[in-house]
Short mmCIF file of C-alpha atoms in Angstrom, two decimals:
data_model
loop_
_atom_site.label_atom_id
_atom_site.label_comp_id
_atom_site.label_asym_id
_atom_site.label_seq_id
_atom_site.Cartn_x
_atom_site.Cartn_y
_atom_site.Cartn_z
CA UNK A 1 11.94 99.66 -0.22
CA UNK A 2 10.77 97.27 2.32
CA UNK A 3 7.32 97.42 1.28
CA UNK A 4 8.12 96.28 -2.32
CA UNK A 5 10.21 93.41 -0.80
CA UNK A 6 7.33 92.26 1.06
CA UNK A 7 4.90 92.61 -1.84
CA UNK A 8 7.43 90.69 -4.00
CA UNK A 9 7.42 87.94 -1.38
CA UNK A 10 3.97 87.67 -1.42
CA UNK A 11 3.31 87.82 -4.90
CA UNK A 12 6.45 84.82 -5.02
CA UNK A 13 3.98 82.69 -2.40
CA UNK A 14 1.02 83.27 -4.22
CA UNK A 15 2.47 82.13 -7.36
CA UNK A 16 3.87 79.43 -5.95
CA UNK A 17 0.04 78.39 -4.46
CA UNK A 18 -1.17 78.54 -7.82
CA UNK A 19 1.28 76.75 -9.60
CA UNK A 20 0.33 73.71 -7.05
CA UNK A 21 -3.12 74.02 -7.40
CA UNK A 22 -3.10 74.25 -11.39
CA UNK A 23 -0.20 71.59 -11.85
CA UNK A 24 -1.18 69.14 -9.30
CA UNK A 25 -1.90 65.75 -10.36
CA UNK A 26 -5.20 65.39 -7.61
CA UNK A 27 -8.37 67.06 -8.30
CA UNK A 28 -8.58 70.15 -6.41
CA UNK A 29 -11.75 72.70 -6.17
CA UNK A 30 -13.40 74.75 -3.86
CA UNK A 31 -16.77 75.18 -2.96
CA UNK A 32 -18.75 78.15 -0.51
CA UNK A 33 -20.06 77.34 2.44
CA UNK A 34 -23.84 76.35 0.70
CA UNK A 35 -21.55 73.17 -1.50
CA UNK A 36 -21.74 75.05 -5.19
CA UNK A 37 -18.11 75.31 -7.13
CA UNK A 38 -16.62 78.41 -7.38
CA UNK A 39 -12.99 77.02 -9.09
CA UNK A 40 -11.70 73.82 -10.12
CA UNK A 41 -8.15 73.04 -11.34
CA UNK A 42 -7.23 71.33 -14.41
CA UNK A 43 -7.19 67.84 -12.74
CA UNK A 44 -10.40 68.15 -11.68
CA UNK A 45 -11.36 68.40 -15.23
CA UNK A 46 -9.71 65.77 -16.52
CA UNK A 47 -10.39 63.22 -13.84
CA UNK A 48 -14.61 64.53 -14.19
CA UNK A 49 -14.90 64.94 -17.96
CA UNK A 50 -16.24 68.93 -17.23
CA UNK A 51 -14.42 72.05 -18.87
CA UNK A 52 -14.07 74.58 -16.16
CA UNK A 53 -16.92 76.70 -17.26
CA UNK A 54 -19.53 73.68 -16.17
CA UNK A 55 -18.55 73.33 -12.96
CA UNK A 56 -18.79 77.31 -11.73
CA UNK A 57 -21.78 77.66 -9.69
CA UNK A 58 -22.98 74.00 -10.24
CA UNK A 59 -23.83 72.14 -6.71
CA UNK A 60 -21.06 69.35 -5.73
CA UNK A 61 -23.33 66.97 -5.64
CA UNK A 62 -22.99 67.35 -9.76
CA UNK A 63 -19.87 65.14 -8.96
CA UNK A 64 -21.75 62.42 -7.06
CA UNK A 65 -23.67 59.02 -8.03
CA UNK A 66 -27.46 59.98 -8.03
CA UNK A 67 -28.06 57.04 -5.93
CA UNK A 68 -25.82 58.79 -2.88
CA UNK A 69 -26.73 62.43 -3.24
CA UNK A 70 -29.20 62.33 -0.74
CA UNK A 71 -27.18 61.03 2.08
CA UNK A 72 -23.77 63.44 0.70
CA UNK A 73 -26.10 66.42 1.17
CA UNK A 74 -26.81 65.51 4.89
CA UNK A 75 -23.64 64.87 5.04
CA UNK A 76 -22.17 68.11 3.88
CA UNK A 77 -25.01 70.35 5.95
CA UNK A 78 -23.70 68.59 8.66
CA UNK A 79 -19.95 69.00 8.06
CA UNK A 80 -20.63 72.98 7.71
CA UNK A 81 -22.28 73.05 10.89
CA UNK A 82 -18.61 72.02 12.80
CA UNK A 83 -15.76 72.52 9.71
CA UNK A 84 -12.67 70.76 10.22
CA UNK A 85 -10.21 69.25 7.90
CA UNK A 86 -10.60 65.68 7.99
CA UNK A 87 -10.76 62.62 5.43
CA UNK A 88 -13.90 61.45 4.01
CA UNK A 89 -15.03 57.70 3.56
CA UNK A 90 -14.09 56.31 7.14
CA UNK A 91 -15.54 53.04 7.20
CA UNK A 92 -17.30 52.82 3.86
CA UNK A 93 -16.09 53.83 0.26
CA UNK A 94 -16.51 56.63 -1.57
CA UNK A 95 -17.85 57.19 -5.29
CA UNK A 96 -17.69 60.08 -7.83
CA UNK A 97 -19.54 60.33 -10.75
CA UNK A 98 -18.11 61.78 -14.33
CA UNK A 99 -19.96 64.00 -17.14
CA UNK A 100 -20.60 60.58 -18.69
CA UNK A 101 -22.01 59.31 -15.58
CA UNK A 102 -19.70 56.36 -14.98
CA UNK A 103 -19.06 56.11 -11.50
CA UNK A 104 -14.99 55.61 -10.14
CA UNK A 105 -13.97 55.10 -6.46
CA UNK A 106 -12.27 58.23 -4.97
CA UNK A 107 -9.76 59.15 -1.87
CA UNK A 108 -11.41 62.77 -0.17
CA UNK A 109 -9.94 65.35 1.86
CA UNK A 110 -11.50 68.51 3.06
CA UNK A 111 -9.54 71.45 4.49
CA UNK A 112 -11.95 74.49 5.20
CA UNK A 113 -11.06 78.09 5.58
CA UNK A 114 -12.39 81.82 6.03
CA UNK A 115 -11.43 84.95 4.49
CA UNK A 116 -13.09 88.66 3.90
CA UNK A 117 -15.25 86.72 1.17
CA UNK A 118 -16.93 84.51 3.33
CA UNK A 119 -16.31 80.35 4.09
CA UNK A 120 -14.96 78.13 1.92
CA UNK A 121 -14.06 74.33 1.65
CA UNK A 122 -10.84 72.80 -0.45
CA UNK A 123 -11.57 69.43 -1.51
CA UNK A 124 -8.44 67.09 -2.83
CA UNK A 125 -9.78 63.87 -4.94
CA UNK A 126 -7.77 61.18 -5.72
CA UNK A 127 -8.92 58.64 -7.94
CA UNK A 128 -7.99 55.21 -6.53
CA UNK A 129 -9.67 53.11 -9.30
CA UNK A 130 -5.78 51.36 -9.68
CA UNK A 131 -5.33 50.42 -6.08
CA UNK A 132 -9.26 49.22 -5.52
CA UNK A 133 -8.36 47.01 -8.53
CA UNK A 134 -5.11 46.00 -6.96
CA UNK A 135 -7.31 45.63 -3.54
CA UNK A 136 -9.83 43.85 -5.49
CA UNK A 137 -7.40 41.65 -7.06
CA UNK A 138 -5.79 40.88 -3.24
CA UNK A 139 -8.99 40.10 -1.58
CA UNK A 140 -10.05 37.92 -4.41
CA UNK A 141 -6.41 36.33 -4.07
CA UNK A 142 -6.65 36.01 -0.30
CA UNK A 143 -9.94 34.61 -1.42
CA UNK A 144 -8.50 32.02 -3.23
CA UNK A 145 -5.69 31.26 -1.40
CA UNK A 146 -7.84 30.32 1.84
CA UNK A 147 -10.35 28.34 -0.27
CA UNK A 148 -6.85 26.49 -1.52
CA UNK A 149 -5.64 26.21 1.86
CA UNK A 150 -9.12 24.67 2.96
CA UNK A 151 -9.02 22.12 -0.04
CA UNK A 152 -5.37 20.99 0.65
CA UNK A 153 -6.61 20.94 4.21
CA UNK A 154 -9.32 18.60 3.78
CA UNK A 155 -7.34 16.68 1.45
CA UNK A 156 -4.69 16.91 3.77
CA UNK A 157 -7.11 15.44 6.54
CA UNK A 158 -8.41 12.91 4.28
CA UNK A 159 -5.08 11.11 3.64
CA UNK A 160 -4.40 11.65 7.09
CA UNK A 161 -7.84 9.38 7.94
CA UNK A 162 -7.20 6.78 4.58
CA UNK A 163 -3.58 6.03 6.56
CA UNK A 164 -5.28 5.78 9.68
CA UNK A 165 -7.87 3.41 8.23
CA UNK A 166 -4.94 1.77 6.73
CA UNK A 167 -2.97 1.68 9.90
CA UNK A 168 -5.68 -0.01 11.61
CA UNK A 169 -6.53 -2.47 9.15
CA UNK A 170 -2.52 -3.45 8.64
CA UNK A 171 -3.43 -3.57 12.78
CA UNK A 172 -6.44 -6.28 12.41
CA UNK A 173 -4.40 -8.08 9.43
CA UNK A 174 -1.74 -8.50 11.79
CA UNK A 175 -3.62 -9.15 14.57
CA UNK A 176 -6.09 -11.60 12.72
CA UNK A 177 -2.45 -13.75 11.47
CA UNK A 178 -1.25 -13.78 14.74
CA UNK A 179 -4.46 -15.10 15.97
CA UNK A 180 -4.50 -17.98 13.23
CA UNK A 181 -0.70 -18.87 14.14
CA UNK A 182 -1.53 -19.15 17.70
CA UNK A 183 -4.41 -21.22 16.64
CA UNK A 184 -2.72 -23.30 14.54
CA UNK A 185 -0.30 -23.95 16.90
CA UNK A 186 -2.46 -24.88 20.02
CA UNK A 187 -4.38 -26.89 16.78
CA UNK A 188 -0.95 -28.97 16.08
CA UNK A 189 -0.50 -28.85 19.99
CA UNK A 190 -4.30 -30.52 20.71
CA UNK A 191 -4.64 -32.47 17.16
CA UNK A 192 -1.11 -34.28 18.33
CA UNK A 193 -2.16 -35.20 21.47
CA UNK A 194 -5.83 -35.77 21.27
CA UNK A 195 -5.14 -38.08 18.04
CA UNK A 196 -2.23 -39.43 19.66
CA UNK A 197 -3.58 -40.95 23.12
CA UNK A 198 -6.69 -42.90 20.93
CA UNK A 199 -4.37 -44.45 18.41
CA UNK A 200 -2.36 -45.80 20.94
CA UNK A 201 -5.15 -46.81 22.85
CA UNK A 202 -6.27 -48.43 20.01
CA UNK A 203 -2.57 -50.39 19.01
CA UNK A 204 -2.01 -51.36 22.55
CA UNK A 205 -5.59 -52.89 22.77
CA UNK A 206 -5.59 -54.75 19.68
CA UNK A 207 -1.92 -55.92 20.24
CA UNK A 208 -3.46 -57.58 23.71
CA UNK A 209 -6.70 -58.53 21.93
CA UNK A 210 -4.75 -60.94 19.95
CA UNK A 211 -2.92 -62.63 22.51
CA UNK A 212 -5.99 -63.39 24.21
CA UNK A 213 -7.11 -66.23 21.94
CA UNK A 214 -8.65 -68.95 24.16
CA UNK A 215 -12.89 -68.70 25.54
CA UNK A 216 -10.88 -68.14 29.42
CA UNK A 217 -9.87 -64.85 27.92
CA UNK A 218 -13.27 -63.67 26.99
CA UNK A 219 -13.44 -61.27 29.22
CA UNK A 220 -10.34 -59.43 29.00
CA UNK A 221 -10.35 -59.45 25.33
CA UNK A 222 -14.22 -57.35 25.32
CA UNK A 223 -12.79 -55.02 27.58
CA UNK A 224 -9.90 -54.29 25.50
CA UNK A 225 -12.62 -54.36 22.60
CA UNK A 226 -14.37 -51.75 24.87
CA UNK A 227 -11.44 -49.73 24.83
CA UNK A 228 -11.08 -49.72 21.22
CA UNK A 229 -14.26 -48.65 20.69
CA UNK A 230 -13.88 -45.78 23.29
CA UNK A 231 -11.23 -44.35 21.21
CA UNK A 232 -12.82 -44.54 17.86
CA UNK A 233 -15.47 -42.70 19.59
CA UNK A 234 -13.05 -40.69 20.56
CA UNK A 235 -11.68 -39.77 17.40
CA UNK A 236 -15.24 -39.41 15.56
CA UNK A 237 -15.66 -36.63 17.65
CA UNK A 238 -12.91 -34.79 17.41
CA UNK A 239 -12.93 -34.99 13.54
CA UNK A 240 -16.62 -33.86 14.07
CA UNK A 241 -15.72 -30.93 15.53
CA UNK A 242 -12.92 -30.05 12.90
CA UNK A 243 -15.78 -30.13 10.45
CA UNK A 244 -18.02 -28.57 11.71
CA UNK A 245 -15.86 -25.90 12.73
CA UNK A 246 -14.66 -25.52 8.78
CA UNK A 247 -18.38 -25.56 7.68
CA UNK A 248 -19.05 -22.74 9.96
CA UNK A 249 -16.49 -20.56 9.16
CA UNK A 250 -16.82 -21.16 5.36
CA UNK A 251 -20.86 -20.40 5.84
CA UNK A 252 -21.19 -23.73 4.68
CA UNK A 253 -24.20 -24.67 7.36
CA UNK A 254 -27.33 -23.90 6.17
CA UNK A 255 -30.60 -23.96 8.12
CA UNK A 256 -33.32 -26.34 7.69
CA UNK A 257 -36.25 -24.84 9.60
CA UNK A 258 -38.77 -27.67 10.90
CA UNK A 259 -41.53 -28.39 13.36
CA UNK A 260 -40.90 -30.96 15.96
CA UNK A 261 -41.53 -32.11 19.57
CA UNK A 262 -38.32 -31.09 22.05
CA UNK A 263 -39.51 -32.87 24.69
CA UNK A 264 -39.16 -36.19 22.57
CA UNK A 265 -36.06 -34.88 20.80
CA UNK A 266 -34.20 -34.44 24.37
CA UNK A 267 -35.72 -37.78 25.58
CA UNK A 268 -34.34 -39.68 22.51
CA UNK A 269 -30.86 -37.91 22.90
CA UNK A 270 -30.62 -39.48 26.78
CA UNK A 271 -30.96 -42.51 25.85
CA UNK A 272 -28.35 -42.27 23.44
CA UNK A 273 -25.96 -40.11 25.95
CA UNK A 274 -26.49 -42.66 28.94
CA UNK A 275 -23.89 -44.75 26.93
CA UNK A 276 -21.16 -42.13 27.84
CA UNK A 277 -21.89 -41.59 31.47
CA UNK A 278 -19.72 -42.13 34.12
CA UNK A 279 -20.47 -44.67 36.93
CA UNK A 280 -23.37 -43.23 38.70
CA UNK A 281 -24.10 -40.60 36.62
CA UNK A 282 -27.39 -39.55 36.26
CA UNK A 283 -29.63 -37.23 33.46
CA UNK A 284 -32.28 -35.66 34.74
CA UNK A 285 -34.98 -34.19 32.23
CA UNK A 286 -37.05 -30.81 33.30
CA UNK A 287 -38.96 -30.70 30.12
CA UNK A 288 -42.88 -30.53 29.66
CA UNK A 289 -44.27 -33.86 27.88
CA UNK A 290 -46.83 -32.74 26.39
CA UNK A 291 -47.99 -31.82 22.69
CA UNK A 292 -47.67 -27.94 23.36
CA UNK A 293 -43.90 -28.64 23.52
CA UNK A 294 -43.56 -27.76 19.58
CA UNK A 295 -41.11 -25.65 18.29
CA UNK A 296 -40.02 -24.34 14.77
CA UNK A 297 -36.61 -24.30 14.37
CA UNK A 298 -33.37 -26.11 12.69
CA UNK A 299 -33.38 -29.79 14.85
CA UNK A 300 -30.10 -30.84 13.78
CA UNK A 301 -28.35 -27.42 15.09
CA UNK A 302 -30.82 -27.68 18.43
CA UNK A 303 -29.84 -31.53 19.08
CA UNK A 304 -25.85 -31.04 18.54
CA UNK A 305 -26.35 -28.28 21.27
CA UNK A 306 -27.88 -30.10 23.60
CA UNK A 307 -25.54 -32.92 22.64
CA UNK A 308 -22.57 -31.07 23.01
CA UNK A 309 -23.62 -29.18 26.19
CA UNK A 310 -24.44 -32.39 28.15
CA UNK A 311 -21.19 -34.17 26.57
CA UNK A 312 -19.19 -31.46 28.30
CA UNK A 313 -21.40 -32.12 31.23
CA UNK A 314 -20.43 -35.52 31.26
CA UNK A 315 -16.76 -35.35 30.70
CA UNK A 316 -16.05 -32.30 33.26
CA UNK A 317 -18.07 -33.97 35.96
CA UNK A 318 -16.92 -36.65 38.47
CA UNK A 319 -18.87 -40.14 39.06
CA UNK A 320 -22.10 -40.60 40.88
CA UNK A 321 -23.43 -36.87 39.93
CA UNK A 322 -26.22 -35.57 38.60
CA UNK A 323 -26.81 -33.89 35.65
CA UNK A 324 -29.24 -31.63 34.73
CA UNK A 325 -31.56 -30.60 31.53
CA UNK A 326 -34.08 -28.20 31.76
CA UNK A 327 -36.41 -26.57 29.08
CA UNK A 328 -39.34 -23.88 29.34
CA UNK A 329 -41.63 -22.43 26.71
CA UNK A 330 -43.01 -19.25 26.55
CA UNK A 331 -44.91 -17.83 23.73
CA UNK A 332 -42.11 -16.57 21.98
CA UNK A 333 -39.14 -18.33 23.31
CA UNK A 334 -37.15 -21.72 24.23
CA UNK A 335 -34.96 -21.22 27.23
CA UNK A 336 -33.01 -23.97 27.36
CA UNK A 337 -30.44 -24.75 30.65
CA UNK A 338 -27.65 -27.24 30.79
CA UNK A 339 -26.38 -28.02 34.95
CA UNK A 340 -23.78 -30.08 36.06
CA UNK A 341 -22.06 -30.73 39.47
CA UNK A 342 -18.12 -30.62 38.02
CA UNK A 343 -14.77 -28.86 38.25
CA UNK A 344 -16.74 -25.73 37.41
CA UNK A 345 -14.57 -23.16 34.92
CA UNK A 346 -11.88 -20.62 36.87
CA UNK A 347 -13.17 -17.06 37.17
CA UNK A 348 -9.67 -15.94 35.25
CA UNK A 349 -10.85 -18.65 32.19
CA UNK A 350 -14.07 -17.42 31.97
CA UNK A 351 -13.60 -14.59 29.37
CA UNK A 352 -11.91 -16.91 26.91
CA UNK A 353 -14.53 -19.89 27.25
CA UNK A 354 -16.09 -19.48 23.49
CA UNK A 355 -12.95 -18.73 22.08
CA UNK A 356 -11.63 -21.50 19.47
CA UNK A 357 -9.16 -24.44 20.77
CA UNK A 358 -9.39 -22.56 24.56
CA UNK A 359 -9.47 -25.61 27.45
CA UNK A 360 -9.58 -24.20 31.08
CA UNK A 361 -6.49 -24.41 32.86
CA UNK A 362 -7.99 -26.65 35.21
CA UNK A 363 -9.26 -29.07 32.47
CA UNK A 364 -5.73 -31.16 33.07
CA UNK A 365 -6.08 -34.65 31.14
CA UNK A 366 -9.55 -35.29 30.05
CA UNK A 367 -9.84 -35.12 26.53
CA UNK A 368 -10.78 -32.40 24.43
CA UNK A 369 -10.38 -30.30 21.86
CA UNK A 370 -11.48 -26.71 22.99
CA UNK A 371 -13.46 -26.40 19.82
CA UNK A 372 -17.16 -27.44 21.58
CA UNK A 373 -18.06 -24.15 23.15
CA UNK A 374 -16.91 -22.07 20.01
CA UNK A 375 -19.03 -24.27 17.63
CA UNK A 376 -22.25 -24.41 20.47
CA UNK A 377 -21.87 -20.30 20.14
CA UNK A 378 -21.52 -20.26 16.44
CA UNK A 379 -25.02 -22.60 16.50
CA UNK A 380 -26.97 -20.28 18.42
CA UNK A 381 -25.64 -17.09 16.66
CA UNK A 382 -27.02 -18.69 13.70
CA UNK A 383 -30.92 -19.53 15.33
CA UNK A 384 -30.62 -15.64 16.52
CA UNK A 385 -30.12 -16.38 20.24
CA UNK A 386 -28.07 -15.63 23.18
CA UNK A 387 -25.81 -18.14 25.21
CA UNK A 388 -24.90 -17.08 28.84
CA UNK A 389 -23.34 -19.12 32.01
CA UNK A 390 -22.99 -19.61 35.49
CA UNK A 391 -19.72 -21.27 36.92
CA UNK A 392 -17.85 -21.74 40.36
CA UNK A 393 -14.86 -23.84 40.35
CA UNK A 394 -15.56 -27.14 42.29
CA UNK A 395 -19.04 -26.70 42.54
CA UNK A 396 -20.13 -27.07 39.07
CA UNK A 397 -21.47 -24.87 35.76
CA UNK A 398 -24.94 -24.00 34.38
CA UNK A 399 -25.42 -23.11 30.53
CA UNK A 400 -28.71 -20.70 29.80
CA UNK A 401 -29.77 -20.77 26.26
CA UNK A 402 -32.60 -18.41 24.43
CA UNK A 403 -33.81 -19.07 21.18
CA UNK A 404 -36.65 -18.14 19.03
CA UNK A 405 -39.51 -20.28 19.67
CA UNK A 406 -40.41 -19.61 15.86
CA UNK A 407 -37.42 -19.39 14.04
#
């Protein structure tokens, strides 16, 4: 009685194992221990297009791509060498291969076993052509999504760098219209007083002038005649610079390239400068006089350099003191120099001394308008050369130009 209750047992588990292996929904067969099918299930039918008859004593590698049955066959001889259930595909993908030879991705397991028969493997497929897809389709999204990310990134970046650009030009705007309101301040500030001091000059002169009517006034009357003139002087230059400063930054000055002799352009402007000296004030001329001294550039822009150089010479240096011009040829280059003996220009000024409407703080009442440098730097910009200094307060400044011989 115990025997048949066993025996129904068994027969109850057996049952049982085949209903799993005929009703599962993953391929299932088995193979001997040299890889050719001895039983399939009906998955394993459907999923590889076969009736069961076709597989039964066919080779597995029946089910594989012919491009991989090579390398599945070394794999298998090596898997029956050391059996042990594992999972195929670690690290790579695997591929199956149907009766019609299309090819589908598939999920592997292999359980061996032994019995009085002999070896045998058990080999569960899964075919995971649905979640490759939806792997597929992820990857490709990922894909995408990073390529997005990337695009909004750069675009991201490259309204970050447009507002920076805009940031700093809204920075040079403002900067640039603060720098004209402080100029056209310290412009009001110099035009008021520059203009100012002349014209009364002038109005207190002539108002004496005609009070002084008889031939015993002579005298008195041409110096207040001198003074007049002074002032005009005066004036003439300061509306000269305000010109020229307008032309310049308008790029209304336009060269006019010319031969001609500096020594006998720098003689000719002494004579005419001597009229402005101080008492005792004396030009000295380091120039070579000979024909060689030709050079090809704009004259007008090379005189009102010199002219303005040894004005500021002039005005910034006390009585009986020398000033100096100097000028040297080389093949390729004028180096003109510019010395004087004056108040010299504080180290702390120095920095600002080309700037527009900038006076040194020790320039204190004699006239100007703080445009001359600026306008002597714009010059030689325009000839291509290079203006440099050397200054010590109280002792006196030197002015080192370089130009192009031939313009």
């Amino acid at each position: 009685m115990i025997a048949t209750n066993i025996s129904i047992a068994e027969n109850d588990m057996l049952n049982q194992v085949e209903a799993i292996f005929q009703f599962a929904t993953e391929a299932i067969l088995i193979t001997d221990n040299q890889g050719k099918i001895i039983r399939v299930n009906p998955s394993t039918e459907i999923m590889f297009g076969y009736s069961a008859d076709e597989f039964i004593d066919q080779p597995i590698e029946m089910l594989i791509p012919n491009r991989l049955t090579e390398r599945h066959i070394k794999h298998r001889q090596h898997f029956s060498e050391c059996p042990h259930a594992r999972s195929m595909g670690a690290n790579f993908d695997l591929f199956a291969k149907r009766k019609d030879n299309s090819e589908f991705p598939v999920e592997v397991s292999l359980s061996p076993y032994t019995n009085s028969q002999g070896s045998f493997v058990i080999a569960f497929i899964i075919d995971i052509t649905i979640r490759k897809k939806a792997e597929n389709q992820l990857i490709a999204y990922k894909a995408e999504l990073e390529k997005e990310v990337e695009e909004r990134t750069m675009i991201l970046k490259e309204a970050i760098q447009k507002l920076e650009q805009t940031k700093d030009e809204l920075d040079n705007s403002l900067k640039r219209e603060r720098e004209v309101n402080s100029m056209k301040s310290r412009f009001i500030s110099i035009a008021s007083h520059e203009f100012r001091t002349p014209l009364a000059t002038v109005l207190s002169s002539l108002s004496l002038v005609e009070k002084y009517s008889t031939l015993q006034d002579e005298e008195k009357r041409l110096k207040h005649i001198g003074r007049i003139k002074s002032s005009v002087r005066n004036l003439t230059d300061i509306l000269n610079d305000f010109l020229s400063l307008n032309k310049l930054e308008e790029g209304k000055v336009m060269l006019n390239i010319e031969s001609f002799n500096l020594h006998d352009l720098i003689e000719n402007l002494m004579q005419e400068l001597q009229g402005i000296t101080k008492k005792g004030q004396k030009i000295n001329i380091n120039c070579a006089s000979n024909n060689s001294c030709v050079v090809n550039l704009d004259k007008t822009l090379v005189r009102n350099i010199i002219i303005n150089l040894v004005s500021n010479a002039i005005k910034f240096s006390p009585e009986n003191n020398n000033i100096t011009i100097s000028a040297a040829l080389t093949d390729n280059e004028l180096q003109l120099s510019v010395a004087d003996q004056g108040i010299g220009i504080p180290e702390i000024d120095q920095k600002h001394l080309f700037e527009r409407f900038f006076r040194s703080s020790n320039a204190g009442e004699i006239q100007g308008t703080g445009l001359g440098l600026s306008i002597v730097a714009h010059y030689v910009n325009l000839l291509k050369g290079t203006i440099t200094f050397k200054s010590k307060e109280n002792e006196g400044t030197t002015f080192f130009i370089n130009l192009p011989r031939n313009f």
